[in-house]
C-alpha positions as a printed Julia matrix, in Angstrom:
136×3 Matrix{Float64}:
 -73.3   -20.75  -47.07
 -70.32  -18.69  -45.32
 -67.4   -20.22  -44.12
 -66.87  -19.88  -40.89
 -63.75  -17.47  -40.83
 -66.51  -15.12  -42.78
 -68.6   -15.05  -40.67
 -69.1   -12.1   -38.2
 -70.23  -13.8   -34.84
 -69.81  -11.65  -31.87
 -70.86   -8.58  -30.45
 -68.07   -6.52  -30.65
 -67.38   -7.43  -34.09
 -70.86   -5.94  -34.61
 -70.48   -2.91  -33.3
 -67.43   -2.31  -34.34
 -68.41   -2.68  -38.23
 -71.32   -0.59  -37.1
 -69.81    2.39  -35.67
 -66.11    2.04  -37.33
 -67.8     1.32  -40.97
 -69.18    3.6   -43.45
 -72.31    3.2   -44.12
 -75.37    2.87  -47.09
 -78.83    2.53  -47.63
 -80.52    0.59  -49.71
 -84.26    0.44  -49.87
 -84.05   -3.23  -48.29
 -80.78   -3.35  -46.64
 -78.34   -0.99  -44.99
 -74.07   -1.98  -45.39
 -71.86   -1.05  -42.83
 -68.37   -2.15  -43.81
 -65.28   -1.5   -42.49
 -61.86   -2.51  -43.19
 -59.9    -4.98  -41.51
 -55.91   -6.3   -41.87
 -55.38   -6.43  -45.7
 -54.42   -9.99  -45.38
 -57.17  -11.14  -43.0
 -60.55  -13.19  -45.14
 -63.89  -10.93  -45.34
 -66.46  -11.21  -42.68
 -70.03  -10.66  -42.92
 -72.61  -10.01  -40.36
 -75.96  -10.18  -40.5
 -78.83   -8.09  -38.75
 -82.74   -8.95  -39.73
 -85.01   -7.76  -36.89
 -88.54   -8.82  -36.25
 -89.96   -5.72  -37.69
 -89.03   -7.32  -41.44
 -91.77  -10.59  -40.29
 -92.49  -13.6   -38.44
 -89.89  -16.36  -38.35
 -90.59  -17.98  -41.88
 -89.88  -14.34  -43.16
 -86.64  -13.31  -41.57
 -85.5   -16.88  -42.04
 -85.75  -16.82  -45.8
 -84.67  -13.26  -46.17
 -81.53  -14.29  -44.39
 -81.07  -17.58  -46.28
 -81.06  -15.31  -49.57
 -78.3   -12.18  -47.82
 -76.04  -14.87  -46.35
 -76.16  -16.56  -50.34
 -75.99  -12.73  -51.94
 -72.46  -12.41  -49.28
 -70.75  -15.6   -49.73
 -71.17  -14.5   -54.18
 -70.01  -11.12  -52.81
 -66.82  -13.01  -51.09
 -65.35  -13.84  -55.08
 -64.62  -10.08  -55.39
 -63.51   -9.19  -52.19
 -61.81  -11.88  -50.32
 -60.18  -10.28  -48.49
 -60.03   -6.82  -46.35
 -63.05   -5.9   -45.24
 -65.84   -6.59  -42.47
 -69.24   -6.71  -43.6
 -72.74   -5.62  -42.08
 -75.93   -6.31  -43.61
 -78.94   -4.89  -41.8
 -82.17   -5.9   -43.29
 -85.14   -3.88  -43.37
 -88.53   -4.24  -43.39
 -89.16   -4.11  -47.24
 -87.08   -6.55  -47.51
 -89.9    -9.27  -46.35
 -91.39   -8.83  -49.66
 -88.16   -8.25  -52.11
 -87.32  -10.81  -55.09
 -83.84  -12.42  -54.84
 -82.44   -9.98  -58.01
 -83.62   -7.16  -55.57
 -81.67   -7.57  -53.0
 -78.31   -9.01  -55.06
 -78.43   -5.74  -56.88
 -79.18   -3.28  -53.35
 -76.75   -5.52  -51.83
 -74.16   -5.11  -54.66
 -74.9    -1.72  -54.81
 -74.25   -0.54  -51.61
 -71.13   -2.48  -50.93
 -70.0    -0.88  -54.31
 -70.86    2.45  -52.78
 -68.95    1.86  -49.16
 -65.93    0.4   -50.87
 -65.56    3.35  -52.87
 -65.79    5.7   -49.75
 -63.42    3.38  -48.32
 -61.06    4.0   -50.98
 -57.41    3.31  -49.85
 -57.86    3.4   -46.47
 -55.73    1.06  -45.16
 -56.35   -0.8   -41.94
 -55.72    0.63  -38.7
 -52.47   -1.12  -36.72
 -52.99   -2.56  -33.72
 -51.26   -1.56  -30.44
 -48.13   -3.91  -29.53
 -49.81   -4.67  -26.58
 -52.64   -6.5   -27.69
 -51.05   -8.16  -30.55
 -53.91   -7.13  -33.49
 -56.54   -8.73  -31.56
 -59.87   -7.92  -29.11
 -60.19   -9.64  -26.32
 -62.76  -12.06  -28.09
 -59.62  -13.17  -29.6
 -60.75  -12.26  -33.14
 -58.7    -9.28  -35.37
 -59.02   -5.5   -34.52
 -61.15   -3.6   -37.3
């Protein structure tokens, strides 16, 4: 389970990460990664649409992806916003397949981000969005 500080919660956070982040697709998922403040805890969000399957299947995929995301926080605990979009193939994927796809996609996106430092927010907004969450 992801702790509250490690969750993407608002649609603004999701759309900012998807639009400005680095994208990498795999057979079972698409991963978007964007830098946030270096001292900020990494945050992860999940998109699992009805195309993946019925409610039982979607929840199973979400639980597996949440656990994979929680494991990745050990190595990438700060500085990243990650959105994971499950593809329909994820419904039939094993835990190992989801884990390897996630880890491979995260490795590629963090490599592409390289040394890109988080952008400085304008001082009049004090580094937060209107919802009060830090800017990406």
